[in-house]
CSV table of C-alpha atoms and ligand atoms in Angstrom, one decimal:
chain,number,residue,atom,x,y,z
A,1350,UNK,CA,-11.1,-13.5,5.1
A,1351,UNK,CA,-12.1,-13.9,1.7
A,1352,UNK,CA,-15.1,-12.7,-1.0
A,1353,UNK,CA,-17.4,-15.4,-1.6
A,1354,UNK,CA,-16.9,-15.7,-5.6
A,1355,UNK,CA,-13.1,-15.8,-5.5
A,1356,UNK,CA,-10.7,-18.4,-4.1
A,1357,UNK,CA,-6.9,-17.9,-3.2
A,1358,UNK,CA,-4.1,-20.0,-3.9
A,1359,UNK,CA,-1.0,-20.0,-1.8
A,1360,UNK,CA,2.6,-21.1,-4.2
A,1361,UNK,CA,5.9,-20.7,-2.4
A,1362,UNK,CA,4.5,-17.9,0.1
A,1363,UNK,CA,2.8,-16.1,-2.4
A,1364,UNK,CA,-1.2,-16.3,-2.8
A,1365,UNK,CA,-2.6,-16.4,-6.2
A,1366,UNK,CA,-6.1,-15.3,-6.7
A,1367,UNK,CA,-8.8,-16.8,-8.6
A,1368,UNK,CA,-11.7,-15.1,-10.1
A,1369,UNK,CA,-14.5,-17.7,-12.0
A,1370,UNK,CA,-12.0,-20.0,-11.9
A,1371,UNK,CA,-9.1,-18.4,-13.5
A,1372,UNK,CA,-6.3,-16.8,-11.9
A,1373,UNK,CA,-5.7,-13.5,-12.3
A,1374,UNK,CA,-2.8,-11.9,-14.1
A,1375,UNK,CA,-1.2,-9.0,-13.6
A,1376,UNK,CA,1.4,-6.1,-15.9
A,1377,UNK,CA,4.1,-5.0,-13.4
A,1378,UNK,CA,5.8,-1.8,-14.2
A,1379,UNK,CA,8.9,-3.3,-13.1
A,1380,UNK,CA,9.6,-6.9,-14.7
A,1381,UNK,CA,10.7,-10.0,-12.3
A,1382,UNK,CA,13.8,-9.9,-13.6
A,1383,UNK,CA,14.5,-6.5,-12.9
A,1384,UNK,CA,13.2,-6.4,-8.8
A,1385,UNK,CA,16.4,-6.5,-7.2
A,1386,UNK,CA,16.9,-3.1,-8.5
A,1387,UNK,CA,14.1,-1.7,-6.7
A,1388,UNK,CA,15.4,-1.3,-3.6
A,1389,UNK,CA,18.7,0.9,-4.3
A,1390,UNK,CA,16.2,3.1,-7.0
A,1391,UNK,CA,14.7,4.2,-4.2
A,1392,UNK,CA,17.1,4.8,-1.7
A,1393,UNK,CA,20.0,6.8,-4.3
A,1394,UNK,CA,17.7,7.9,-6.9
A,1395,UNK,CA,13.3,8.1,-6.0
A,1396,UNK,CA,13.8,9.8,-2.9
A,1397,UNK,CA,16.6,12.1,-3.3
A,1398,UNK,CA,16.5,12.8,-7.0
A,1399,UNK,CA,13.1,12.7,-8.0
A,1400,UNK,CA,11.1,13.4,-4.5
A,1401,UNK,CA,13.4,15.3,-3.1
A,1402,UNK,CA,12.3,13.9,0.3
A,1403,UNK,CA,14.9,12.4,2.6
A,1404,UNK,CA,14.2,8.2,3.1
A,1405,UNK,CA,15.3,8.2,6.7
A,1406,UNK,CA,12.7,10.9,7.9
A,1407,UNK,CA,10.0,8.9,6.1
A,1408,UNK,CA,10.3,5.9,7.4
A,1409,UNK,CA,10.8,7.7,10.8
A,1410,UNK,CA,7.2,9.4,10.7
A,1411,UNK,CA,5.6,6.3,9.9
A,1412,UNK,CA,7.2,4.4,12.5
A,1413,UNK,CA,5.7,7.0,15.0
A,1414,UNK,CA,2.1,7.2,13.7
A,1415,UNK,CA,2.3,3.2,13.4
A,1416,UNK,CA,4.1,2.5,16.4
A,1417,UNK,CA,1.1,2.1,18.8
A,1418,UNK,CA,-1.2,0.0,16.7
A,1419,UNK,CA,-0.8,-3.8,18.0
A,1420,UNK,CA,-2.8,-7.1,17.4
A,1421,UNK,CA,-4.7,-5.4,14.5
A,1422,UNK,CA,-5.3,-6.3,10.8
A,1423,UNK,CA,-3.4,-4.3,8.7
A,1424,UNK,CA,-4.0,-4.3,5.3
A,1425,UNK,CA,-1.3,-2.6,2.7
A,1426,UNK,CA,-2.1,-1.9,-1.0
A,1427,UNK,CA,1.0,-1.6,-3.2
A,1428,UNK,CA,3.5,-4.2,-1.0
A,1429,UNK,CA,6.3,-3.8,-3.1
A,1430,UNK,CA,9.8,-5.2,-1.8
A,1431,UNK,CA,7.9,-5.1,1.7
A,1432,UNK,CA,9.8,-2.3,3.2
A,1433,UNK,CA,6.6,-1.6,6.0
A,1434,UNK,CA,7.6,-4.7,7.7
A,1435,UNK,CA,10.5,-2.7,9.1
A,1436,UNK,CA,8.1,0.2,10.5
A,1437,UNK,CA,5.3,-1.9,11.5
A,1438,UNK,CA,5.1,-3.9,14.8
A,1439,UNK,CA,5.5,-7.5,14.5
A,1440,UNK,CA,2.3,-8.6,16.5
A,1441,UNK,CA,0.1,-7.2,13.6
A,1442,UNK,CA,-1.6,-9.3,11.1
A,1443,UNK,CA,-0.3,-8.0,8.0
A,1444,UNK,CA,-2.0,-8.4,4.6
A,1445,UNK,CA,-0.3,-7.1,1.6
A,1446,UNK,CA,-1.0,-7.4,-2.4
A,1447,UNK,CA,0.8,-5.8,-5.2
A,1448,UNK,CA,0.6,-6.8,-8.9
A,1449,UNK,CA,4.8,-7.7,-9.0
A,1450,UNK,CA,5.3,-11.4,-8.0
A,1451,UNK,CA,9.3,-10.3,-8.1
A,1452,UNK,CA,8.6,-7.3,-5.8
A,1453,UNK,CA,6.6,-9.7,-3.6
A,1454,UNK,CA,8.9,-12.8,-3.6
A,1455,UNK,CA,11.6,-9.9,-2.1
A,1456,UNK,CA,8.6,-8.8,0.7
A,1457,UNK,CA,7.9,-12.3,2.1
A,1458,UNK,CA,12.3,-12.6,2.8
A,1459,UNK,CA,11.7,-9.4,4.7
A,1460,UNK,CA,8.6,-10.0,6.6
A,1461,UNK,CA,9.9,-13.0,7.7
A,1462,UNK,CA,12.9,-11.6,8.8
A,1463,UNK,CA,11.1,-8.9,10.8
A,1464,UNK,CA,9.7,-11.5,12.8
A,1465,UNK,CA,6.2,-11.6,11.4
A,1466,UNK,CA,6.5,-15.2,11.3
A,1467,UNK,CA,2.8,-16.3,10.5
A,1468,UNK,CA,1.3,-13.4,10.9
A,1469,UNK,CA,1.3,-12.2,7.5
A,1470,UNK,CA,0.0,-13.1,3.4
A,1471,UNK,CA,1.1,-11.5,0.0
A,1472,UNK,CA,-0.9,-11.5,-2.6
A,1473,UNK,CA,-0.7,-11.3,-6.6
A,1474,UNK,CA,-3.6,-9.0,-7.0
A,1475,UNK,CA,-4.6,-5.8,-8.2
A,1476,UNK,CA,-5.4,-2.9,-5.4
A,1477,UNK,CA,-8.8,-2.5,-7.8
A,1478,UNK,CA,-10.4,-5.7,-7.3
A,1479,UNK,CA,-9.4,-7.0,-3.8
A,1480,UNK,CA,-10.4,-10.9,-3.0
A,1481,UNK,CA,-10.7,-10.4,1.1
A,1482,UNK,CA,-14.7,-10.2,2.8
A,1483,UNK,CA,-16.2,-6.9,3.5
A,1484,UNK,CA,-15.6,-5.2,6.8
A,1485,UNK,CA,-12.4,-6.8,7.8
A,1486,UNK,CA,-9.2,-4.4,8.0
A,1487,UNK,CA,-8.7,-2.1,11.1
A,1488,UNK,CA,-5.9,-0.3,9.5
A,1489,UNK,CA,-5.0,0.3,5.6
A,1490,UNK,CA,-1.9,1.9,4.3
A,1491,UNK,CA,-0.9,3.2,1.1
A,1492,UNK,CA,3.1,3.9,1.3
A,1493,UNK,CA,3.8,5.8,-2.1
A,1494,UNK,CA,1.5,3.2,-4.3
A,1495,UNK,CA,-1.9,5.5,-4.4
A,1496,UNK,CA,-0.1,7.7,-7.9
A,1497,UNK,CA,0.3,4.2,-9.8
A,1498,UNK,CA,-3.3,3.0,-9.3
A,1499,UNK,CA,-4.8,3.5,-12.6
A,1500,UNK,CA,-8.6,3.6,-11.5
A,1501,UNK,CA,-8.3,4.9,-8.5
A,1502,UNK,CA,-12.3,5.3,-7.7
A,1503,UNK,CA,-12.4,1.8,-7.8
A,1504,UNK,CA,-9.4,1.2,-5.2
A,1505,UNK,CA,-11.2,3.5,-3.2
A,1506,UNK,CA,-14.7,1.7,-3.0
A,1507,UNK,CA,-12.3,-1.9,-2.6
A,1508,UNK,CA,-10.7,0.0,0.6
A,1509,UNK,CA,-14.5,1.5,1.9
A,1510,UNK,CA,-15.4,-2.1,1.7
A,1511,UNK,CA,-13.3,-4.1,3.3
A,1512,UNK,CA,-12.0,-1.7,6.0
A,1513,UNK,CA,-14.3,-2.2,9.6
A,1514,UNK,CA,-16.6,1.4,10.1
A,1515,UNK,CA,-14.1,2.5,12.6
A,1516,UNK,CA,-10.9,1.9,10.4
A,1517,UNK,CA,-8.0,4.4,9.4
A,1518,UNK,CA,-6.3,4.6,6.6
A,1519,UNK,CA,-2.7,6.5,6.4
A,1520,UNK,CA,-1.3,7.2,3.0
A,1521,UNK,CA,1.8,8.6,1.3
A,1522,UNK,CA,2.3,10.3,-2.1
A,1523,UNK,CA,3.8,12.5,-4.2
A,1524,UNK,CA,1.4,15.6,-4.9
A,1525,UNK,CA,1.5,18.4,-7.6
A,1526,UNK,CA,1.7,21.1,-5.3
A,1527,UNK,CA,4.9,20.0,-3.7
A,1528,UNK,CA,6.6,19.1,-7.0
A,1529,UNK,CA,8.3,22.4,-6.8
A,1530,UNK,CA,10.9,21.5,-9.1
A,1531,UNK,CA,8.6,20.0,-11.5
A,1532,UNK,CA,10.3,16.5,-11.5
A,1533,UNK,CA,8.8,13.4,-13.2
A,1534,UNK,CA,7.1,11.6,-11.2
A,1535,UNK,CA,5.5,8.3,-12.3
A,1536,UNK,CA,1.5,8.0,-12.1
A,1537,UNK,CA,-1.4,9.8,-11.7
A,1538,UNK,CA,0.0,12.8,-9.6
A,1539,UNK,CA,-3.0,14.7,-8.0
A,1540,UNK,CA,-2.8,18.5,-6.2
A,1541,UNK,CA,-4.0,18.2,-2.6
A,1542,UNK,CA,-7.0,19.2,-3.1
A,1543,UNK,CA,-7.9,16.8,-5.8
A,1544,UNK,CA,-7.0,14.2,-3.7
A,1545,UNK,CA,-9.3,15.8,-0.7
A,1546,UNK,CA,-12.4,16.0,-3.3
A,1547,UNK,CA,-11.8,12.4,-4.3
A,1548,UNK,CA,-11.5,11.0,-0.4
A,1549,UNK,CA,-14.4,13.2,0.5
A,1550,UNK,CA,-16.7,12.5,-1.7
A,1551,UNK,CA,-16.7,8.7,-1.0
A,1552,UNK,CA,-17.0,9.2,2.6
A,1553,UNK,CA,-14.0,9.8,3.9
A,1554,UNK,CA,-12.6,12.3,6.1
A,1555,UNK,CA,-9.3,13.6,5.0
A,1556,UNK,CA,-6.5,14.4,7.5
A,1557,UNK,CA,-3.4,15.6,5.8
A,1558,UNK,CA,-0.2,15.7,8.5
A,1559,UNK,CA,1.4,19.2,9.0
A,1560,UNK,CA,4.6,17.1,8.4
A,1561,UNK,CA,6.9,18.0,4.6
A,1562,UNK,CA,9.2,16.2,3.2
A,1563,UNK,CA,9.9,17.0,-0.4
A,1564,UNK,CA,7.0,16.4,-3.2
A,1565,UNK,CA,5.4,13.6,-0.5
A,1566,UNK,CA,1.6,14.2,1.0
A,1567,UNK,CA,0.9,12.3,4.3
A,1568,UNK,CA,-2.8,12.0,5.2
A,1569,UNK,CA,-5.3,9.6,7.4
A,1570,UNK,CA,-8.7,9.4,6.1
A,1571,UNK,CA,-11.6,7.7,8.4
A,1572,UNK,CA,-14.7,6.4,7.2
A,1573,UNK,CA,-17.6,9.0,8.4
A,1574,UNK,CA,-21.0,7.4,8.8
B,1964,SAM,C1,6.7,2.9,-5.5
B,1964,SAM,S1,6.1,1.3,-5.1
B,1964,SAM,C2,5.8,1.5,-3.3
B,1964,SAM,C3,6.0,0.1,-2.7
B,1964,SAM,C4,6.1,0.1,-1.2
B,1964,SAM,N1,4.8,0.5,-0.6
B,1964,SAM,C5,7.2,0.9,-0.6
B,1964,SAM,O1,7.0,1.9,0.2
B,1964,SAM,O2,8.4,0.7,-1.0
B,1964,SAM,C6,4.5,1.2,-5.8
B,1964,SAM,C7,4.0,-0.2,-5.8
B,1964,SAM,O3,2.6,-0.3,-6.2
B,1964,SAM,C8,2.4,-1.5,-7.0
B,1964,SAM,N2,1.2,-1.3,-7.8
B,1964,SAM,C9,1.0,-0.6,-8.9
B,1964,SAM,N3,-0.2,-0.7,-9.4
B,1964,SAM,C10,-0.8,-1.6,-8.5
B,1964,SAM,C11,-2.2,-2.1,-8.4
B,1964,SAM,N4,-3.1,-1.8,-9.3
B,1964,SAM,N5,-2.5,-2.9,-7.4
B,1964,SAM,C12,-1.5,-3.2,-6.5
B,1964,SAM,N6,-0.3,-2.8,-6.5
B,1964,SAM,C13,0.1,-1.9,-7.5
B,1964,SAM,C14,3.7,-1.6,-7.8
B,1964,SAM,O4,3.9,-2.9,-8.3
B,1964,SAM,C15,4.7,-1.1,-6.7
B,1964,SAM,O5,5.2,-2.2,-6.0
């Protein structure tokens, strides 16, 4: 499943990659330490405060669009304390990376706990220079990581590579044009548009969701040949 040039370490449940020998380290917004507080920020204080968007009915519409996807690999940029192993179905092959070991070292408690067993990796790496082969992800999901990605046309060339020609990918973020109460959100925010220029114009189509919920964006984007 991996590039050629790198190699991939596995520590306690965590993979470390490698690049020319060295293993690559990573600046998390939200130190080790400090992880356990993730969770609760978003449930009393990121969703309701800042997003305005209700938790429950998030998770809920992902369950449905994810529901039916089985036996597939799933690849998730942006892992964080692993809360998609609660809306995913257990007999997927789930990779995720994220550049917080403390976020990740959370994930693998809950992924294993959601039955997952084997069936999934973490990864300390960056969404911008992904270690797996080309053409090898059926599905890819951003879950409210794509507005921290500093250099975000290079995430997107990672994803066009290693997702299969027939792939989806299924994203949630904050947008601009939703922020209706001007909130500060962390990131790069984008309008809709914007993001439908940037998909677009590296081959993607761009699907946005009829479906609101506060300042959040939900779109699937396929690869178009
Ligand atoms: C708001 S959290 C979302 C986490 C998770 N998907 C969820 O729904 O709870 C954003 C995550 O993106 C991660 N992140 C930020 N920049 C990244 C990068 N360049 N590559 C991979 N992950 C990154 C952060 O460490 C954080 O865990």
């Amino acid at each position: 499943m991996f590039k050629n040039e790198d190699y991939v370490l596995e520590n306690k449940g965590i993979y470390y990659t490698y690049k020319n020998g060295k293993q690559r380290k990573y600046k998390s917004w939200l130190s080790g330490a400090f992880s356990f507080l993730y969770d609760p920020l978003m449930s009393k204080s990121v969703f309701p405060k800042t997003l305005g968007a209700s938790m429950e009915k998030h998770e809920l519409f992902l369950k449905n669009e994810l529901n039916f996807i089985h036996n597939k690999e799933i690849l998730e940029l942006g892992t964080g304390s692993g809360n998609l192993s609660q809306i995913l179905p257990n007999d997927n092959k789930y990779s995720g990376i994220d550049i917080s070991k403390g976020l990740l070292k959370i994930a693998r408690k809950k992924f294993y706990k959601a039955g997952f067993n084997k069936n999934f990796k973490l990864f300390l790496c960056s969404a911008e220079e992904l270690p797996f082969k080309d053409n090898f992800y059926d599905v890819c999901i951003f879950n409210l990581s794509l507005n921290f990605f500093n250099d975000l046309d290079s995430v997107i060339s990672e994803l066009k590579r290693v997702l299969k020609p027939d792939a989806k990918f299924i994203c949630s973020v904050p947008i601009k044009d939703r922020n209706t109460d001007k909130k500060t959100i962390r990131g790069n925010i984008y309008s809709e548009n914007e993001l439908k220029d940037i998909f677009e114009s590296k081959g993607f189509s761009f699907r946005p969701y009829p479906f609101k919920n506060g300042s959040l964006l939900y779109f699937s984007a396929i690869l178009e040949n």
